[in-house]
XYZ file of C-alpha atoms in Angstrom:
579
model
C 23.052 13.893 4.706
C 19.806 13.020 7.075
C 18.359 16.380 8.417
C 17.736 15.739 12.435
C 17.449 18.093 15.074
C 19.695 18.328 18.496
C 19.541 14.441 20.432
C 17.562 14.544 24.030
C 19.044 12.188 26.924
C 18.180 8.956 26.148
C 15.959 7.369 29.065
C 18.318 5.116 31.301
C 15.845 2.099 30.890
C 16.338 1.867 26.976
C 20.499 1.403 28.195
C 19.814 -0.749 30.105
C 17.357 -3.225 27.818
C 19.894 -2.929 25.177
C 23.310 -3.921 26.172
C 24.640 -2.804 22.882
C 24.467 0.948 24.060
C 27.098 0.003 26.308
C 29.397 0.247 24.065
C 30.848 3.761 23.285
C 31.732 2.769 19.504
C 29.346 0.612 17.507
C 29.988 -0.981 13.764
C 27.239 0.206 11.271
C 25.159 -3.536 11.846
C 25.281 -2.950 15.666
C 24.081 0.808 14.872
C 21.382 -0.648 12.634
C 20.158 -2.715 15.144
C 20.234 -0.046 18.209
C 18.175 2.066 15.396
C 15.529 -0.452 15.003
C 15.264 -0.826 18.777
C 14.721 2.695 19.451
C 12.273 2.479 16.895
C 10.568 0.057 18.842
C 10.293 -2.572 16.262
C 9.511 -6.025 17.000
C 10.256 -8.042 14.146
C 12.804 -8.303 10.752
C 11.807 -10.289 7.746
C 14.692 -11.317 6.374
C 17.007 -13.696 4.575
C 20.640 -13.796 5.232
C 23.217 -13.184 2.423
C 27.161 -12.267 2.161
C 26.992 -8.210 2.427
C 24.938 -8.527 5.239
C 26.452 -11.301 7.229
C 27.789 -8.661 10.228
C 23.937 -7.645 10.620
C 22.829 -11.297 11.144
C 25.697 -12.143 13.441
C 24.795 -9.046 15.313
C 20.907 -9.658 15.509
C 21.643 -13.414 16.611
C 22.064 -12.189 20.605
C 19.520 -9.602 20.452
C 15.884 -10.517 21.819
C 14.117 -7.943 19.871
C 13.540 -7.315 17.257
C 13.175 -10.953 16.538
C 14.307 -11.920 13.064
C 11.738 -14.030 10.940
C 13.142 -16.362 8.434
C 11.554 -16.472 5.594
C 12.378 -19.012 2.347
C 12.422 -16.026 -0.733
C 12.703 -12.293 -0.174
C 9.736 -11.585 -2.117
C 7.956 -13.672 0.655
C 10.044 -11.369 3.702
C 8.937 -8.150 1.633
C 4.915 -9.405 1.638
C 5.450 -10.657 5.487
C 6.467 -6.639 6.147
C 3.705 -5.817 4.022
C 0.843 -7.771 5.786
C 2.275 -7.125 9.980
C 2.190 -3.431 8.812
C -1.518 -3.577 7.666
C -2.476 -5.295 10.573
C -0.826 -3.809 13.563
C -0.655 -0.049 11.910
C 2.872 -0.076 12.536
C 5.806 0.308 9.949
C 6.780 -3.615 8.445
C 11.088 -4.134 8.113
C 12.769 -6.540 5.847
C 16.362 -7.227 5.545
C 18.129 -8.994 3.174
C 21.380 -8.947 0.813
C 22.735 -7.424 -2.222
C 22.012 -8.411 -5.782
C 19.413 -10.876 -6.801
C 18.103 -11.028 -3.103
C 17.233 -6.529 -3.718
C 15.650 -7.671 -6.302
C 13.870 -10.521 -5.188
C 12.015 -7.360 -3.383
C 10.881 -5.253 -6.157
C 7.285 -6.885 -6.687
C 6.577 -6.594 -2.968
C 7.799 -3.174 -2.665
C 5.698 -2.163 -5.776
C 3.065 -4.239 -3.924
C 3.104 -1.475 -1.235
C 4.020 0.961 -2.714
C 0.091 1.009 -4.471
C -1.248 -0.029 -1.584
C 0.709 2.947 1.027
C 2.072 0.653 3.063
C 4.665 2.018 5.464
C 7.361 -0.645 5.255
C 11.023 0.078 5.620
C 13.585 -1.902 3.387
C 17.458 -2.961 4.280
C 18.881 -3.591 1.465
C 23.096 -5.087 1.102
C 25.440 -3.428 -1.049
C 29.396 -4.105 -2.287
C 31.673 -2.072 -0.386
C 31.640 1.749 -1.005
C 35.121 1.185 -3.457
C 33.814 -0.986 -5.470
C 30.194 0.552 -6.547
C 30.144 0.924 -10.180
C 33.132 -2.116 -10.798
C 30.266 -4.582 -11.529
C 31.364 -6.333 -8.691
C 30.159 -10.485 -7.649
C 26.468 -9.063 -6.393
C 25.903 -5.520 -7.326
C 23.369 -4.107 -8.548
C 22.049 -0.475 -8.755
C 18.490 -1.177 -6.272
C 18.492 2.547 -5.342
C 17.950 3.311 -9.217
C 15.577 0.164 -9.894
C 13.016 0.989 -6.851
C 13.142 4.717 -7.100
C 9.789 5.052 -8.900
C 8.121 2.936 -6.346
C 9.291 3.837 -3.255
C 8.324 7.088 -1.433
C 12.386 7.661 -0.439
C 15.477 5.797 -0.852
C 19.178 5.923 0.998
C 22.591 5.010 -0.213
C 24.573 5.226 2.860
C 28.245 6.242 2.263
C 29.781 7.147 6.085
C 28.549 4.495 9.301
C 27.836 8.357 11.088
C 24.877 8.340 8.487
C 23.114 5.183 9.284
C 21.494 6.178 12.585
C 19.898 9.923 11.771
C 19.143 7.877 8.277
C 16.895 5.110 10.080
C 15.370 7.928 11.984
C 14.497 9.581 8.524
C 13.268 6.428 6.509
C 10.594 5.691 9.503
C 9.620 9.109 9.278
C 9.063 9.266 5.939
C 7.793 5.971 5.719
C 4.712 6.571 8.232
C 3.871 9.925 7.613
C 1.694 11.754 5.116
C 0.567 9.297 2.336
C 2.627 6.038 4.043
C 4.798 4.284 1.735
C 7.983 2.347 1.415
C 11.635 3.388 1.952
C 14.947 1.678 1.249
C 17.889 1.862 2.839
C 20.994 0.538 1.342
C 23.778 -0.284 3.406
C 27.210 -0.825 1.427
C 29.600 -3.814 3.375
C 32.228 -1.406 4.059
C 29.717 0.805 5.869
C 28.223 -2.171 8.143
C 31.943 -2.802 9.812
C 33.350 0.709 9.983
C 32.563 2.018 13.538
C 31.514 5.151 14.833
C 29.713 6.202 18.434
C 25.909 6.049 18.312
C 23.790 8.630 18.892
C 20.218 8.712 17.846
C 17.885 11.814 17.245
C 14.800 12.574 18.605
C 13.032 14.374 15.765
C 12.863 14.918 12.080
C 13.359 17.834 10.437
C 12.893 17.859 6.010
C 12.673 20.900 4.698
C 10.410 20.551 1.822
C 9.078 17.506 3.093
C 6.158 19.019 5.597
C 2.559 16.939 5.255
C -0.600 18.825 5.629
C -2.476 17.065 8.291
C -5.209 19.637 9.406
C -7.697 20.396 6.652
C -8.615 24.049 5.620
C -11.531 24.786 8.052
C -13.687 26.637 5.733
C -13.540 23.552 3.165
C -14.170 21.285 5.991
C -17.428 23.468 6.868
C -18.789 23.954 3.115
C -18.113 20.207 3.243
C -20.825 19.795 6.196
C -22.941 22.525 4.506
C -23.160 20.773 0.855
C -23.629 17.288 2.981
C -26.567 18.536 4.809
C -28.583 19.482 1.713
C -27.491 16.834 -0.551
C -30.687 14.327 -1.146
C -28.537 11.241 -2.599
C -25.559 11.372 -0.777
C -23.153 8.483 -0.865
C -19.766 8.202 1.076
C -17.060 5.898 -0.844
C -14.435 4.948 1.330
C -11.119 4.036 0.568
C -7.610 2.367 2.395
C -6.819 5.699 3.184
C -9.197 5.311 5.941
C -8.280 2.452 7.533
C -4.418 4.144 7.128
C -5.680 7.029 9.431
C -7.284 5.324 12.035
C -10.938 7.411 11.014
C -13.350 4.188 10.797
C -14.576 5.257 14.163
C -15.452 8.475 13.615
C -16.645 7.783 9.991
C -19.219 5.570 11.470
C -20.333 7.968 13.249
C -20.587 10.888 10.985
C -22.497 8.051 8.407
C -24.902 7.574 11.364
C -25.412 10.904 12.477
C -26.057 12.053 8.788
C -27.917 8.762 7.582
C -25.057 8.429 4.649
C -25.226 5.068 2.701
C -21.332 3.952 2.625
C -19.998 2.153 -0.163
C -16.040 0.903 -0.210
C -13.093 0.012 -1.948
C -11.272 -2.909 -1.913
C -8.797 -1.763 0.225
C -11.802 -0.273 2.370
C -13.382 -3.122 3.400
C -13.718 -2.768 7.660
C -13.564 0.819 7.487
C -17.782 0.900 8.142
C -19.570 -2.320 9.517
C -20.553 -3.899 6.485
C -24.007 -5.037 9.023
C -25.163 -1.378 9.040
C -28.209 -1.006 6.984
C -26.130 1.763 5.722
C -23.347 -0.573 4.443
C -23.661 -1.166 0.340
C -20.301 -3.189 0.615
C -18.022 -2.637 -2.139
C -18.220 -1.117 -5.870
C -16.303 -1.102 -8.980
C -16.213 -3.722 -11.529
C -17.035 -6.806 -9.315
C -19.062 -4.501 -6.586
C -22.843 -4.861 -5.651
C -25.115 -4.082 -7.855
C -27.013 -1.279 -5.288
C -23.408 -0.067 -4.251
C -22.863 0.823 -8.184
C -26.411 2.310 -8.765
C -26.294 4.277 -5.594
C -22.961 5.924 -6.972
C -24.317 6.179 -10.539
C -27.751 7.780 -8.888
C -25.781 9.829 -6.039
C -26.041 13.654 -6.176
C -22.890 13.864 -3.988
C -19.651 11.486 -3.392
C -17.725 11.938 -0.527
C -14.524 10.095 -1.085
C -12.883 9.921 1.931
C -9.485 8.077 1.705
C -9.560 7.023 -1.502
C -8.448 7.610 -5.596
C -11.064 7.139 -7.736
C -9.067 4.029 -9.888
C -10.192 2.618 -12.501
C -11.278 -0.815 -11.094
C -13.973 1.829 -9.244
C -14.389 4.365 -12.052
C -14.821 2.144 -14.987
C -15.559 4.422 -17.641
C -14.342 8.074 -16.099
C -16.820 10.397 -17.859
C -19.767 8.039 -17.097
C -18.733 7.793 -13.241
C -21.256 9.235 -10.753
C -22.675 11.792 -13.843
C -25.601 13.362 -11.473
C -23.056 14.133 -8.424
C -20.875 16.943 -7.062
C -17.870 15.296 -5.764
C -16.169 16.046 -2.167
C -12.761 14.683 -1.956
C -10.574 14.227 1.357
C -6.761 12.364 1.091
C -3.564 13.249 2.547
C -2.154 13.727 -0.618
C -2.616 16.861 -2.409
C -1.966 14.897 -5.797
C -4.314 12.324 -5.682
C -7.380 15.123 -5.478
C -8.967 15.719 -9.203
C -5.921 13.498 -10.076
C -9.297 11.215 -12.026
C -11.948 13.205 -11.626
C -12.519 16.595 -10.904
C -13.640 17.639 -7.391
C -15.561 20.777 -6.791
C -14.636 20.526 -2.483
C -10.934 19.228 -1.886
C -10.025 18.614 1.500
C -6.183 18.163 1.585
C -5.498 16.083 4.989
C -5.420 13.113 7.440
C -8.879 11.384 7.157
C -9.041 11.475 11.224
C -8.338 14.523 11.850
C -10.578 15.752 9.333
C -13.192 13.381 10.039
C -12.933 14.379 13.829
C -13.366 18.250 13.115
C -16.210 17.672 10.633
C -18.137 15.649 13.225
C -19.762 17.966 15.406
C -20.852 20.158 12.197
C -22.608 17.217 10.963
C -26.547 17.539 11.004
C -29.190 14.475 9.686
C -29.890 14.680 6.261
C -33.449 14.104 4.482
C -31.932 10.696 3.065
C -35.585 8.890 3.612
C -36.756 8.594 0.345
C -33.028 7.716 -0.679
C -32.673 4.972 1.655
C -35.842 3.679 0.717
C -34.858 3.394 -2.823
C -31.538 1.774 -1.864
C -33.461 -1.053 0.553
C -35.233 -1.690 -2.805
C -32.362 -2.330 -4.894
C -30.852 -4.568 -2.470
C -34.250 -6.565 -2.107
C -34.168 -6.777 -6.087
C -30.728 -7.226 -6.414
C -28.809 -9.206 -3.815
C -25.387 -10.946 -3.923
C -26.832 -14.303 -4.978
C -25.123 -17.701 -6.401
C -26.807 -21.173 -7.311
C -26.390 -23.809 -4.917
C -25.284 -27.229 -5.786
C -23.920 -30.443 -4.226
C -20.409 -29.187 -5.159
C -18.555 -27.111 -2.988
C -19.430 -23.194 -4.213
C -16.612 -20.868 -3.070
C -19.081 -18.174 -1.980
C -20.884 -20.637 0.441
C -16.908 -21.373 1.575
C -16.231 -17.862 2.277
C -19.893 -16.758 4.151
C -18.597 -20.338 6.357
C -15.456 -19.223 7.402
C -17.184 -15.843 8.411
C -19.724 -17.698 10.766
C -17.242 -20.208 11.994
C -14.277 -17.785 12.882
C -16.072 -14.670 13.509
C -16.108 -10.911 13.713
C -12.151 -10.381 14.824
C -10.763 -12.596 12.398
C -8.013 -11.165 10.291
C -8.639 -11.749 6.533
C -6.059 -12.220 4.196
C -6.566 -12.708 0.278
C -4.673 -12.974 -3.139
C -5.852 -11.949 -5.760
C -8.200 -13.390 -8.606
C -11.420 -14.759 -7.921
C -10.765 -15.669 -4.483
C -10.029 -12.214 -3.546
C -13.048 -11.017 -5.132
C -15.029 -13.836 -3.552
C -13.705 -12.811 -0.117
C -14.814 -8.877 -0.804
C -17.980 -9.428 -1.676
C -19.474 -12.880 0.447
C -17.201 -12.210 4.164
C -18.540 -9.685 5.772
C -16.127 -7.510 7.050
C -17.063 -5.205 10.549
C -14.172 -4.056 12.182
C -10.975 -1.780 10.461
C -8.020 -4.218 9.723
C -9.559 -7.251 9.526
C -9.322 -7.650 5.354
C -5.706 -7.582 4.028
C -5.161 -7.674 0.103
C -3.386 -6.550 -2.851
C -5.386 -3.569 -4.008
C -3.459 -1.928 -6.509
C -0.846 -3.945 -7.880
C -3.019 -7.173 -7.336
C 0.127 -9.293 -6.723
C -0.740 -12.852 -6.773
C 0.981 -15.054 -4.099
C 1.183 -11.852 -1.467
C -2.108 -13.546 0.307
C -0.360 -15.878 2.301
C 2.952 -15.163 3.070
C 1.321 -11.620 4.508
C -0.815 -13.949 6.889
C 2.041 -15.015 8.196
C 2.929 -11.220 8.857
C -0.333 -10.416 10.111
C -0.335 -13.696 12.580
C 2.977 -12.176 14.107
C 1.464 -8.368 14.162
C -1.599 -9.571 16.270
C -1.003 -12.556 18.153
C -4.294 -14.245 19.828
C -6.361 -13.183 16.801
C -7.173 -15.750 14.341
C -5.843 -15.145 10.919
C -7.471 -16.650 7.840
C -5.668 -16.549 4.459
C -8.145 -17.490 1.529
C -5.724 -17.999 -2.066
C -6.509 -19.738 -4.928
C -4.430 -22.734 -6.682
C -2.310 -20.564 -8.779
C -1.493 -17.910 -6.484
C -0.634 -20.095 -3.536
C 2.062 -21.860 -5.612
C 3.860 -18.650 -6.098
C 5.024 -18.309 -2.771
C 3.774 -21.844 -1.093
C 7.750 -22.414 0.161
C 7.229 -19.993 2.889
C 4.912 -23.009 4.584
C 8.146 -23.765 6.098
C 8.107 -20.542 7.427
C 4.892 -20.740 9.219
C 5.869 -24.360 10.438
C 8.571 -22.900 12.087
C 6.999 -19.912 13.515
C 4.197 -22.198 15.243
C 1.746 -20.096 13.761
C -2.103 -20.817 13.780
C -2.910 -19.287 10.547
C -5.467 -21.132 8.599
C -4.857 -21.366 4.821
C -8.326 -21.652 2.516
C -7.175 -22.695 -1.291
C -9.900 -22.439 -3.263
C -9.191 -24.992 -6.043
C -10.639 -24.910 -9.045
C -7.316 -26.043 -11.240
C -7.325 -22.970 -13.126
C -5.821 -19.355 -13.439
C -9.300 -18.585 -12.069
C -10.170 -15.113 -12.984
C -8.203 -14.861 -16.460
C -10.163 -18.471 -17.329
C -13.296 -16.080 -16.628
C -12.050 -13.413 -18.979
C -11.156 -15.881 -21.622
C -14.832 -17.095 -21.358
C -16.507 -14.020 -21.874
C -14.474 -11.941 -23.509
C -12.373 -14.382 -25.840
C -14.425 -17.426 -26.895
C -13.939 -19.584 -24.586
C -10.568 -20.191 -25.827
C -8.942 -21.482 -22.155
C -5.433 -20.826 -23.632
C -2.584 -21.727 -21.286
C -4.806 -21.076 -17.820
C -5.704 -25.103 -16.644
C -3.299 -25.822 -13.800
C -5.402 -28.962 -13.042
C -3.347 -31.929 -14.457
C 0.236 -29.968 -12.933
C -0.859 -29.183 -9.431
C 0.729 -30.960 -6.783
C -1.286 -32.755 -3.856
C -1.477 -29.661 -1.706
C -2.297 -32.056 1.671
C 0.563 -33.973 1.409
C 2.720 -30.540 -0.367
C 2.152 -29.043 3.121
C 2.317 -31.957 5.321
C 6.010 -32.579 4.168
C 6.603 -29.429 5.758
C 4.791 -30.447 8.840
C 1.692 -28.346 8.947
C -1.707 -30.082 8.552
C -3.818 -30.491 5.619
C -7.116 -31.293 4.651
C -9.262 -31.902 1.687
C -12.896 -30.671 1.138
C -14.612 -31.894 -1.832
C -18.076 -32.061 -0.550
C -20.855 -28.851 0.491
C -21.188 -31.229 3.727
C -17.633 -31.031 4.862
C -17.179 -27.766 4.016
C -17.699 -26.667 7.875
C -16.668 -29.420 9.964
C -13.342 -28.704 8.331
C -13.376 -25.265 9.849
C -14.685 -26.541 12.547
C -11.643 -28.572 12.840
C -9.405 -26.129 11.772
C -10.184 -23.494 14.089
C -8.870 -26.709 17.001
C -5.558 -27.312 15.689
C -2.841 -25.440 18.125
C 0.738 -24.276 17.416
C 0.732 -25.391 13.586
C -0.771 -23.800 10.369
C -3.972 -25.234 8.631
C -4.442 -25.717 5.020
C -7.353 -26.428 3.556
C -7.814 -27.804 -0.160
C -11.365 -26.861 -1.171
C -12.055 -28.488 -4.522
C -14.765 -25.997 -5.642
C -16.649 -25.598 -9.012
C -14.338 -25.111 -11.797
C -16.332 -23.360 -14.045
C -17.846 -20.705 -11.117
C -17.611 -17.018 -12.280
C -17.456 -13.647 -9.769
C -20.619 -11.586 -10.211
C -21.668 -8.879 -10.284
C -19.077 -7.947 -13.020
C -18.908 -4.599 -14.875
C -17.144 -5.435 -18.162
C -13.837 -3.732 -18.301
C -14.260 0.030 -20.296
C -18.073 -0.149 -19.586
C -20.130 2.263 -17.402
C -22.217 1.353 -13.728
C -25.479 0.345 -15.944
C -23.673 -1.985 -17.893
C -23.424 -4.743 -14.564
C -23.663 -8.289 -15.561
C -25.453 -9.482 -12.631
């Protein structure tokens, strides 16, 4: 039973905007909708099925939220996925019972790494026949559970409304995450009078968001004296809203900043402060600086192992300080000697004004040295190099662009080569690294933030694994601009298999099986093009950027055989970097 406290009067202008309220008993689909209107949502990802039939026929005569059709569920869930990480607001996905739950599971895993607020409707068999092994059942409550934050059966229609008010609370608030809701058929029809509550109330469930003061000042105190301090910066950041003021505090203090993946936009990566990102395919000077740093502030972020690489040889000179939301994530890797257990704002904002210049001279003279010694660098060639593709569509679309990218080598391509400047501008798979979530979440992010150009760069496997939501984009009118960098192979487990296993390419060559992706996307009525030259690499931008009302795909025929470097072989420490 959802935990709410007593309902206020509901303004008269909500009444009046939703004709529904009207009413003075609802079915459970007309309450599901109401809910999602007070919760001032603006679009569902769905795809209709049997159990959920009443909700469609329901949401058919509403103007918002507006339901999105997609083509697969997995492609709804990633559409959630990528509006939430653009617009900072909570994604929603509906869809049916069975096979279309767990057409969701990657996507919701895919967020659930990631701590992305997105709230899930799931179908279910009526209440009476649970457990029968009835046409479309299936236990999604007890397949999702480990990775989703909370999860609802609903068993009485009075439970649906204070429910919805729960699973967006939940969803959005301490570490972000998804929630499920499953909604039996029986549930959906019954009828009850809606009410819905104002506040929350979970006893048990109470996030700290204010960090201890006394950390927060030892924090400035040990920041202050450090010598080789570096900030690493993780999604947790962006989460929070703190790239502002952790600008500021990396200015005022003359911090280097390194990120994560997931980090990328939280600290203008133009700032002669900015290393860009680390880990295993980081910049060289962003992995020395950590491996030469007498103190890591991690603000926002886990210390994984794509960072860590080896754990006991991560950052051996440093004392570590250590702020996150959630309590269990602190010396979770490695142990911190200051935890700061809250939201990155808040505790970014109080830390601020303590914040004093540090002597970082001699330290940021060392670091302009690496980077003069050891830049991001490639070879140039006639051919079309996917790092001169990516530093293009930087330069031709600009600052505000929206970024979306699979994962593979395109995704590390995009991290290191685009330069990102502003917070929510790079949207990617981080911890599951779910290949084909890059484009269908540029659709989401195209919807989230219309008027700003969104770019989704995939590669040639990972765009077949969820290409049928073209359609989807087609009939959305979107603008998005689709990059495949196409190289005919499983790109980054072809690099793997060269220098780790011989050379022995087994079962990663997509290049005699691939369709033509020009005339793939042109039977769905978007535009293609073909790149095969360095020379037409931006007039096809160029040309892209033009195109109104349709999305633009690009087939970039790049090197086969080009590797992502730097690379820190997997198991091996910072000074290990293949360069």
């Amino acid at each position: 039973m959802p935990r709410v406290r007593e309902r206020k009067q509901k303004p008269k202008r909500k009444a009046e905007l939703n004709p529904l309220l009207a009413k003075k008993v609802l079915t459970g689909s007309e309450v599901m909708i109401c809910s999602l209107i007070e919760e001032g949502v603006d679009f569902v990802f769905g795809y209709p099925g049997g159990v959920v039939i009443p909700v469609f026929d329901k949401i058919y005569n509403v103007a918002n939220p507006k339901l999105v059709l997609c083509r697969h569920e997995q492609g709804a869930q990633h559409m959630a996925d990528g509006y939430a990480r653009a617009s900072g607001k909570p994604g929603v996905c509906l869809v049916t019972s069975g096979p279309a739950a767990t057409n969701l599971v990657t996507g919701i895993a895919t967020s659930f790494m990631d701590s992305i607020p997105v709230v899930h409707f799931t179908g279910q068999v009526a209440t009476t026949a649970i457990g029968n092994d009835a046409f479309q059942e299936v236990d999604i409550i007890g397949i999702t559970r480990p990775i989703t934050k909370h999860s609802y059966l609903i068993n009485r229609v009075e439970d649906l409304a204070p429910t919805i008010k729960e699973a967006f609370f939940i969803a959005t608030t301490g570490r972000p995450g998804p929630v499920l809701i499953d909604m039996p058929k029986d549930v959906l029809l019954s009828e009850c009078k809606f009410e819905y509550p104002d506040q929350v109330d979970i006893p048990g469930y109470k996030p700290t968001r204010h960090g201890h003061v006394q950390q927060i000042k030892k924090a400035a105190e040990v920041m202050a004296q450090a010598r080789r301090p570096v900030f690493y910066v993780g999604g947790g950041t962006l989460l929070s809203n703190a790239a502002a003021e952790l600008t500021e505090i990396a200015r005022k203090a003359k911090i280097p900043v390194t990120t994560t993946l997931l980090g990328l936009g939280s600290f203008p990566e133009n700032d002669p402060l900015s290393l860009g990102m680390l880990g295993m395919h980081g910049t060289w000077y962003a992995n020395m600086a950590v491996n030469e740093a007498d103190l890591v502030i991690a603000v926002g972020s886990r210390y994984d192992d794509r960072v860590t690489g080896k754990l006991d040889a991560f950052a051996p000179k440093a004392e570590h300080i250590h702020v996150d939301v959630d309590p269990a994530s602190i010396s979770k890797n490695i142990k911190v000697d200051y935890p700061i257990v809250g939201d990155c704002r808040n505790v970014m904002q109080k830390i601020l004004p303590m914040v004093k210049p540090s002597d970082t001279a001699e330290w940021m003279k060392l670091i302009e040295h690496w980077k003069e010694t050891h830049p991001l660098k490639y070879k140039e060639s006639e051919g079309v190099k996917p790092q001169y593709v990516i530093e293009k569509i930087h330069e031709v679309c600009g600052d505000d662009t929206v970024v979306t990218s699979d994962v593979g080598q395109n995704q590390m391509w995009t991290a290191l080569h685009y330069k990102f400047i502003k917070p929510r501008t790079h949207i990617t798979s981080g911890g599951l690294g779910t290949m084909g979530f890059g484009f269908p979440a540029a659709i989401g992010a195209a919807l989230a933030r219309p008027g700003t150009r969104v770019v989704s760069v995939v590669g040639d496997g990972g765009f077949q694994m969820t290409s049928q939501e073209v359609a989807t984009a087609v009939s959305q009118r979107l603008e998005v601009i689709v990059c495949i960098l196409n190289n005919g192979f499983l790109g980054m487990v072809r690099q793997w298999q060269e220098l780790f296993f011989g050379k022995r390419y087994s079962h990663t060559c997509l290049e005699y099986t691939n369709p033509d992706f020009v005339r793939l996307v042109e039977a769905y009525g978007a535009k293609g093009m073909r790149v095969t030259k360095r020379e037409e690499v931006v007039p096809a931008l160029q040309a892209a950027v033009k195109v109104r009302k349709t999305p633009v795909f690009i087939d970039f025929r790049i090197d086969r055989h080009e590797n992502v470097f730097p690379m820190i072989p997997p198991g091996k420490m910072a000074t290990d970097i293949i360069e």
